Short mmCIF file of C-alpha atoms in Angstrom, two decimals:
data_model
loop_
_atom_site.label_atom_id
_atom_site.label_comp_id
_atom_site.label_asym_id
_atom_site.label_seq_id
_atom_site.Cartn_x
_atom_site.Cartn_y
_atom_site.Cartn_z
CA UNK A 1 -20.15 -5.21 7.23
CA UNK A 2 -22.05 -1.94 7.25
CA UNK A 3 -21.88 0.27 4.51
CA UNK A 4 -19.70 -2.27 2.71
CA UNK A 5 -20.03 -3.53 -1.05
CA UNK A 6 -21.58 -7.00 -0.28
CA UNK A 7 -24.57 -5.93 -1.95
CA UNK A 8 -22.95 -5.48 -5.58
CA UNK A 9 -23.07 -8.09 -8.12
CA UNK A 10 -20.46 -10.87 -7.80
CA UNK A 11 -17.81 -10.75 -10.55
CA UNK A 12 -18.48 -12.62 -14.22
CA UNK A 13 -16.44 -15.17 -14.06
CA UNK A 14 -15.13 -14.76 -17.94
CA UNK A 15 -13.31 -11.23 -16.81
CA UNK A 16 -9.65 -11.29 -16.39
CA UNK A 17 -8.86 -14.34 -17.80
CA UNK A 18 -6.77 -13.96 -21.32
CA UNK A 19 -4.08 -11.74 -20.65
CA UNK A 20 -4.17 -9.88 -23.66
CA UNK A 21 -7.91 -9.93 -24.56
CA UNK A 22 -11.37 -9.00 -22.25
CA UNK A 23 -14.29 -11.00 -22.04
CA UNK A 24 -15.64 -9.21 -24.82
CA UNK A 25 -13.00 -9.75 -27.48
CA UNK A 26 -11.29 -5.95 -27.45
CA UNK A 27 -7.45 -5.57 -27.09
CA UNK A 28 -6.66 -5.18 -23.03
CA UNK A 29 -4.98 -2.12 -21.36
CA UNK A 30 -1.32 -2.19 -21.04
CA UNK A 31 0.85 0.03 -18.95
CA UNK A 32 4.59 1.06 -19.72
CA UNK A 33 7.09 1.14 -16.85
CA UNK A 34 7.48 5.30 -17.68
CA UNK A 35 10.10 5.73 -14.92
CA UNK A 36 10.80 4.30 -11.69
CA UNK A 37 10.21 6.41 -9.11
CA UNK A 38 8.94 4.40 -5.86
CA UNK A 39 10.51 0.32 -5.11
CA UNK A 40 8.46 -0.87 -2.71
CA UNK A 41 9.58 -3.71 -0.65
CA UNK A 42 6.83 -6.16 0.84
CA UNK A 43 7.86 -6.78 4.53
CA UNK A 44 5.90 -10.12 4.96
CA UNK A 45 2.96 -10.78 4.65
CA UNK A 46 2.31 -11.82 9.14
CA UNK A 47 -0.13 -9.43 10.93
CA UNK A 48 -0.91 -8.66 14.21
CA UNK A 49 -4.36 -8.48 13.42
CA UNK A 50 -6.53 -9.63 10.53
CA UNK A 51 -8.61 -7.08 8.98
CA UNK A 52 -12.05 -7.78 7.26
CA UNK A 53 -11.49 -7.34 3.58
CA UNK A 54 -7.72 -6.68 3.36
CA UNK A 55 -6.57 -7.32 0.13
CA UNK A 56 -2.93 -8.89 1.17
CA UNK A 57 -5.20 -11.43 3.61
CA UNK A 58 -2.66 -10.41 6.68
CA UNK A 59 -3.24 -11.60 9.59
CA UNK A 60 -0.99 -13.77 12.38
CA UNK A 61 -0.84 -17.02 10.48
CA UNK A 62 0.00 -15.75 6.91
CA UNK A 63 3.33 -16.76 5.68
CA UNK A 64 3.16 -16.91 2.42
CA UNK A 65 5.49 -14.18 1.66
CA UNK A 66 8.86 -14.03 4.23
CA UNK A 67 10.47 -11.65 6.09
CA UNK A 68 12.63 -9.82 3.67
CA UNK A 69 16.40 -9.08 4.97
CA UNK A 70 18.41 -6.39 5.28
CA UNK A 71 20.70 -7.74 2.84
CA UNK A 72 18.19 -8.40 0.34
CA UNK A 73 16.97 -4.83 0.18
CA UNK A 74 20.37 -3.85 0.02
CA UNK A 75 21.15 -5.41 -3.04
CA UNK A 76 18.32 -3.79 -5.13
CA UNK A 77 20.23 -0.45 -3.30
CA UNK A 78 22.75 -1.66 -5.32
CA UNK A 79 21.16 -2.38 -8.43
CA UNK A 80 19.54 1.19 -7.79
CA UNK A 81 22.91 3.02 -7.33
CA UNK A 82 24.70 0.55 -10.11
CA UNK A 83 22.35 1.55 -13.09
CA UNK A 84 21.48 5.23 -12.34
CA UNK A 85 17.53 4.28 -11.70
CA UNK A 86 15.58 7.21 -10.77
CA UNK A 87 14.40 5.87 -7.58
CA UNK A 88 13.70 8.86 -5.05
CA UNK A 89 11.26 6.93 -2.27
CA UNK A 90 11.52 3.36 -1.08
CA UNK A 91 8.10 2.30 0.60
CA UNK A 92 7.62 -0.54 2.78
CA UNK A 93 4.52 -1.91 3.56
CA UNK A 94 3.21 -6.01 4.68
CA UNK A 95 2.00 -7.41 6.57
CA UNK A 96 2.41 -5.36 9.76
CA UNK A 97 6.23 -3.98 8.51
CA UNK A 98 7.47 -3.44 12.28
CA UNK A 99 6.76 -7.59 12.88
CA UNK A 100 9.87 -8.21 10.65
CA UNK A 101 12.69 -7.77 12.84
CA UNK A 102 15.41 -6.04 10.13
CA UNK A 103 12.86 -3.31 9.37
CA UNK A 104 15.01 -0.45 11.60
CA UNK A 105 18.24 -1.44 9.92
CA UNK A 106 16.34 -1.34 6.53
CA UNK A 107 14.98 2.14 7.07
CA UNK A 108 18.47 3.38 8.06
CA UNK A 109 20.22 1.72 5.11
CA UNK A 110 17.71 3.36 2.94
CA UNK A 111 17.86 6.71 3.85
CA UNK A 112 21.63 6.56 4.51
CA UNK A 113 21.52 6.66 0.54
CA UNK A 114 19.60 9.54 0.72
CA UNK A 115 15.79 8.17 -0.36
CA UNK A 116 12.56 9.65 1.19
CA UNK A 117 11.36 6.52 2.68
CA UNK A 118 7.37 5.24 3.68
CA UNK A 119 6.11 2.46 6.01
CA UNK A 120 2.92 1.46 5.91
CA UNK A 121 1.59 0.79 9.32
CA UNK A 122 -1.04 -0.49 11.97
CA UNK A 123 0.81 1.82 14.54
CA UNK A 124 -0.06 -0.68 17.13
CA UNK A 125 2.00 -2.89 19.67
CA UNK A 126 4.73 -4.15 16.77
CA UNK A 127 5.53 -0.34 16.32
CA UNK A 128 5.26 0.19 20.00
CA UNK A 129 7.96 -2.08 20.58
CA UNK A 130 10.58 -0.49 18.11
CA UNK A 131 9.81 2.94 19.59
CA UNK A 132 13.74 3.46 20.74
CA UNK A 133 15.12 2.63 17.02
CA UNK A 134 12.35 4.97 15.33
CA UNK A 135 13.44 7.61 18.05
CA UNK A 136 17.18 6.81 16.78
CA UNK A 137 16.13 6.85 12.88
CA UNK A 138 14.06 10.46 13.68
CA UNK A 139 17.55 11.76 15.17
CA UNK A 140 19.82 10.69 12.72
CA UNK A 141 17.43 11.95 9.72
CA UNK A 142 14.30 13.84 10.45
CA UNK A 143 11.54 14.27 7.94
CA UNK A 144 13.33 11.99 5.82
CA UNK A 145 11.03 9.09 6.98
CA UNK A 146 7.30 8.97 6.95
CA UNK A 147 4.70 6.55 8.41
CA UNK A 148 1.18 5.88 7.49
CA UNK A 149 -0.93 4.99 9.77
CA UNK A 150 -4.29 3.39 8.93
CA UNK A 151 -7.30 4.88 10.67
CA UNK A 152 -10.25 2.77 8.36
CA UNK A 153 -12.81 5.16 10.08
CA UNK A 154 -12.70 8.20 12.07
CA UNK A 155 -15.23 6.77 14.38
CA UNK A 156 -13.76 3.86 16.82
CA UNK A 157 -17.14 1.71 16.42
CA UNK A 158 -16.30 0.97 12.47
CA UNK A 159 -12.56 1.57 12.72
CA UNK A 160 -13.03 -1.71 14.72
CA UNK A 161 -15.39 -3.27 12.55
CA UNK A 162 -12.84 -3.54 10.06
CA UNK A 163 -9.92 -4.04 11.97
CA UNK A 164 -11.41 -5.71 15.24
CA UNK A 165 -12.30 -5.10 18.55
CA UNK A 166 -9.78 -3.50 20.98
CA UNK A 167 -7.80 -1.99 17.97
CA UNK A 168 -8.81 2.01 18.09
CA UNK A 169 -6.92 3.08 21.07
CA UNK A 170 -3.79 1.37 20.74
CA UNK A 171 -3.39 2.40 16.85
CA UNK A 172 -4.19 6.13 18.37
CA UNK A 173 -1.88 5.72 21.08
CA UNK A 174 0.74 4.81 18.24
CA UNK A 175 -0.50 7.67 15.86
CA UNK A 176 -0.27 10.19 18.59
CA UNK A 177 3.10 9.15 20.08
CA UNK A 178 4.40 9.53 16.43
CA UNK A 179 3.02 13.32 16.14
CA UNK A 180 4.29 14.37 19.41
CA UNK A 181 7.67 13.17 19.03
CA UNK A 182 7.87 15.36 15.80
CA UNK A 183 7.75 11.97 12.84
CA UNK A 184 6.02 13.03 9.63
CA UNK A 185 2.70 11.46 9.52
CA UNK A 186 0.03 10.40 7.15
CA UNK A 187 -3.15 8.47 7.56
CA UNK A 188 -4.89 5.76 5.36
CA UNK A 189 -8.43 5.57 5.66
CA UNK A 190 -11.03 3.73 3.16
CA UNK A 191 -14.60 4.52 1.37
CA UNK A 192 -16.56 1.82 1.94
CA UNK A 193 -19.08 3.80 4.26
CA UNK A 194 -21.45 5.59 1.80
CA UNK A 195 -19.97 8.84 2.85
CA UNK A 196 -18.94 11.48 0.56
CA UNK A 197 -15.46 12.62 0.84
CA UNK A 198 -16.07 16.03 1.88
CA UNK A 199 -18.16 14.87 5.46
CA UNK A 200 -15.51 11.92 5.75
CA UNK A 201 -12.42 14.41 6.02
CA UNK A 202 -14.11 16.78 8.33
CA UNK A 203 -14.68 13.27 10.29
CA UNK A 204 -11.20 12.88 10.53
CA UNK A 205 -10.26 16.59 10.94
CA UNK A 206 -12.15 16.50 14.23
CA UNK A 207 -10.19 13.56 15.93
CA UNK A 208 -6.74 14.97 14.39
CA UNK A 209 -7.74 18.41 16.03
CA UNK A 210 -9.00 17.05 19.20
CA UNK A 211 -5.74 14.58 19.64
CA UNK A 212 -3.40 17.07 18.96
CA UNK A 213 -2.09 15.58 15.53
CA UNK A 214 -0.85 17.39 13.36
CA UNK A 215 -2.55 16.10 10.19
CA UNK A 216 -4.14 18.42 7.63
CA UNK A 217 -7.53 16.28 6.45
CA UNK A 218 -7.63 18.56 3.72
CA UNK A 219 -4.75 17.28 1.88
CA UNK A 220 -5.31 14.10 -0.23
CA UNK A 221 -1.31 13.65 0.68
CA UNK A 222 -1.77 13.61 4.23
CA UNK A 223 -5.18 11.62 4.82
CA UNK A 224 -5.22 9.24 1.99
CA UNK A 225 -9.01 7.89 1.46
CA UNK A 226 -8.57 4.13 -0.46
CA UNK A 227 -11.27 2.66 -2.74
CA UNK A 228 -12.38 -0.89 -1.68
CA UNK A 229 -10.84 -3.53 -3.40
CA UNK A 230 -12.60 -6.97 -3.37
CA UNK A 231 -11.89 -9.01 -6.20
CA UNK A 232 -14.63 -10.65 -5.92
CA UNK A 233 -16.93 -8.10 -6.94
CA UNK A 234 -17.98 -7.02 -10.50
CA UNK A 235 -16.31 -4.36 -12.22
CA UNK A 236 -15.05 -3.69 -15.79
CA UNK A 237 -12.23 -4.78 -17.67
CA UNK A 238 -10.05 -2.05 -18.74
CA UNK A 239 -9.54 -2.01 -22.71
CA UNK A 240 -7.59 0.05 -24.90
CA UNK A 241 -10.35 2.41 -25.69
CA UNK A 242 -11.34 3.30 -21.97
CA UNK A 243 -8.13 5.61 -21.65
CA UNK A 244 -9.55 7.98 -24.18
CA UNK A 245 -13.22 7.59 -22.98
CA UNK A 246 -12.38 7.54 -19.50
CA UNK A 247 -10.07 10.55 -19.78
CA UNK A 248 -7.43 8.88 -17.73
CA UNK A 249 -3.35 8.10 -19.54
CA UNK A 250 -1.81 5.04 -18.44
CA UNK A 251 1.07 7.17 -17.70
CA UNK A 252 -0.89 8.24 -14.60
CA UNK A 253 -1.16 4.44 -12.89
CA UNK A 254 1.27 3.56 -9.91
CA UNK A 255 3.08 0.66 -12.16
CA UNK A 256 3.98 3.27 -15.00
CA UNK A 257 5.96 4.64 -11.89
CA UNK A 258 5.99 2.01 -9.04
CA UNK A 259 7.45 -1.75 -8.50
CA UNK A 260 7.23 -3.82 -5.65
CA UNK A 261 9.51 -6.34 -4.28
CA UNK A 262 8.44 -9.73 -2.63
CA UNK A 263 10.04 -12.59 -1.05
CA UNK A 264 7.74 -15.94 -1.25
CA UNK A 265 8.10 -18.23 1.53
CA UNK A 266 10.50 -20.69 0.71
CA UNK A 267 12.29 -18.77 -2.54
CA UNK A 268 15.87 -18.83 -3.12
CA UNK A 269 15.46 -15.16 -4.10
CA UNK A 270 12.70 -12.34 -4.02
CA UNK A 271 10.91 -11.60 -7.27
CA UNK A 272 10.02 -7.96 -8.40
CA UNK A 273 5.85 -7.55 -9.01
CA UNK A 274 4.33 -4.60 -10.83
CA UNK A 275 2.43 -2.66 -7.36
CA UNK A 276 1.35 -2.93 -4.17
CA UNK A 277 -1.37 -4.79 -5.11
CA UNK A 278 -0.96 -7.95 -6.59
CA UNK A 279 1.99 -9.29 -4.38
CA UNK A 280 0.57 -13.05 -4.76
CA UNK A 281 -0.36 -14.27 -8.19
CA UNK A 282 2.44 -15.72 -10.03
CA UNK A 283 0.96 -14.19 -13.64
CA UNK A 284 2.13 -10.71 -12.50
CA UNK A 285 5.63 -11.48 -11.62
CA UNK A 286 8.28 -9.70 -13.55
CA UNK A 287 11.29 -10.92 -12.87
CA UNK A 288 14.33 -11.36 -10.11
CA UNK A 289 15.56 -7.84 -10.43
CA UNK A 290 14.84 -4.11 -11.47
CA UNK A 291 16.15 -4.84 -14.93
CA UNK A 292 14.24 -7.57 -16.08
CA UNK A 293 10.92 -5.98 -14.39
CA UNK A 294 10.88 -3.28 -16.83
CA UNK A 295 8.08 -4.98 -18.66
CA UNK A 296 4.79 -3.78 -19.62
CA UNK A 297 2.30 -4.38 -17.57
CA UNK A 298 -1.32 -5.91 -18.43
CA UNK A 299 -4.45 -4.76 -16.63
CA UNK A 300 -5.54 -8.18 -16.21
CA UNK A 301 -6.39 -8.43 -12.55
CA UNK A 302 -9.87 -6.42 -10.84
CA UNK A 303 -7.39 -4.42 -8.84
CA UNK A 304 -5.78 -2.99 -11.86
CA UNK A 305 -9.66 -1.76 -12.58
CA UNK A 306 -10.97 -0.43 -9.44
CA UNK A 307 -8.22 0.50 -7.74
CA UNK A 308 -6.15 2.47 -10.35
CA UNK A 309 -8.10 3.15 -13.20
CA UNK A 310 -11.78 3.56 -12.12
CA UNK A 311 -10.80 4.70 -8.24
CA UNK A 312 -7.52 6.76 -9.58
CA UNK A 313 -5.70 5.94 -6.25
CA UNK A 314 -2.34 5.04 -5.95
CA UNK A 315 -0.13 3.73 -2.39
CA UNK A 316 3.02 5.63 -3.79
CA UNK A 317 3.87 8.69 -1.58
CA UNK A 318 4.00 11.43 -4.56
#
């Protein structure tokens, strides 16, 4: 892919192994759950499209993790109401979230209970199709409910060398329905061009402007720029010391603040992960429920590195 990191060195294969110790023998990062502000709930992992490089591996033949149901979301409601949590967003993302067929009912249960609520989305034909229930939702509670739409360039040519061709106009067709029916907006875009950030959201600024969407590029907030994330590539491992030297507090990363919820295909029960990001390997899985997933967590996995820590993103909505 052009512009892309296949050109970095491939990843040394002693990293991220012992869970409490780096390749080198020093004491690994840890982060404390601080306070739970964002559950996000993994929709399932099915795509309509497959994207090069996506680091869930979407795409139409990916089951691994289920459609969650209503009813399961509901309970960690529950839980959430139950035990006081300081929850104020629940996030959704897959997958493609508008495949699973609850996710309307979901979004209304949600912010029925008075939560700012995200979906993460492709904004193509699965949201096209669930256009009267959004319309419904946007009635009912307004600016309560956000979407992000990912726009991987603001050019269509690499937009669709990431995400395929044929995929530009109806994601912009989705993005721009959303803005002129009045939804709150945000857009996802990613770095892996070689283009600073300043030229990449003027990039952007000029398709919002000349659409008509109302988008401010400016605002990290409202056009969210992602670091790549291939695990396959080198990067360091994350020790005690670095917070100090990198002058970054664990405090600061999404799981001191964030959990995520997942269903595996063919579970009894959904399992609670630390983020977004690692919604497959079995290592990071904390437990059946918010209680038990109050664990620390340990930056054992690339992600934790590049993502968080070195590319100080995060997928949480504040």
């Amino acid at each position: 892919m052009e512009g892309s990191l296949a050109h970095q060195p491939v990843l040394d294969p002693r990293k991220f192994r012992d869970p409490d110790v780096t390749a080198d023998g020093e004491e690994r990062a840890v982060v404390a759950l601080t306070r739970l502000e964002t559950l996000w709930f993994n929709t399932g992992s099915l795509c309509n499209i497959a994207c090069a490089n996506c680091y869930m591996d979407s795409n139409p033949r990916n089951d691994r993790l289920a459609y969650i149901a209503r009813a399961e979301v509901a309970g960690f409601l529950d839980e959430i109401a139950g035990n006081a949590l300081p929850v104020k967003e629940i996030a959704f993302t897959g997958g493609e979230p508008f495949m699973n067929p609850d996710l309307p009912e979901i979004l209304g249960d949600c912010m029925a209970r008075g939560f700012r609520t995200l979906v993460l989305t492709n904004a193509m034909k699965p949201l096209h199709h669930k256009r009267p229930a959004l319309l419904a939702l946007h009635r009912r509670f307004g600016h309560a409910l956000t979407l992000r739409v990912s726009m991987d360039h603001f050019t269509p040519e690499r937009h669709e060398a990431i995400r395929g061709a044929g995929t530009w106009a109806p994601m912009l067709e989705g993005l721009k329905w959303l803005a002129e029916h009045d939804f709150k907006v945000a857009v996802a875009g990613r770095t892996c061009w070689h283009e600073n950030e300043a030229d990449s959201r003027r990039g952007y600024a000029g398709v919002f402007t000349g659409e008509g969407i109302a988008v401010d590029a400016r605002d990290a907030a409202q056009l969210v720029l992602f670091p790549e994330m291939d695990d396959g590539l080198d990067v360091p491992e994350i020790t005690v010391r670095c917070w100090d030297i990198l002058g970054v507090a664990p405090e600061m990363m999404m799981c001191a603040t964030s959990r995520m919820v997942v269903k595996r295909k063919g579970a009894a029960r959904p399992a609670v992960v630390p983020c977004t990001l690692l919604p497959y390997d079995p290592a990071f899985e904390l437990g059946p429920d918010l209680t038990s997933a109050g664990k620390v967590v340990k930056l054992n996995h690339p992600h934790c590195a590049r993502f968080c820590v070195l590319g100080g993103a995060s997928c949480s909505p504040s």
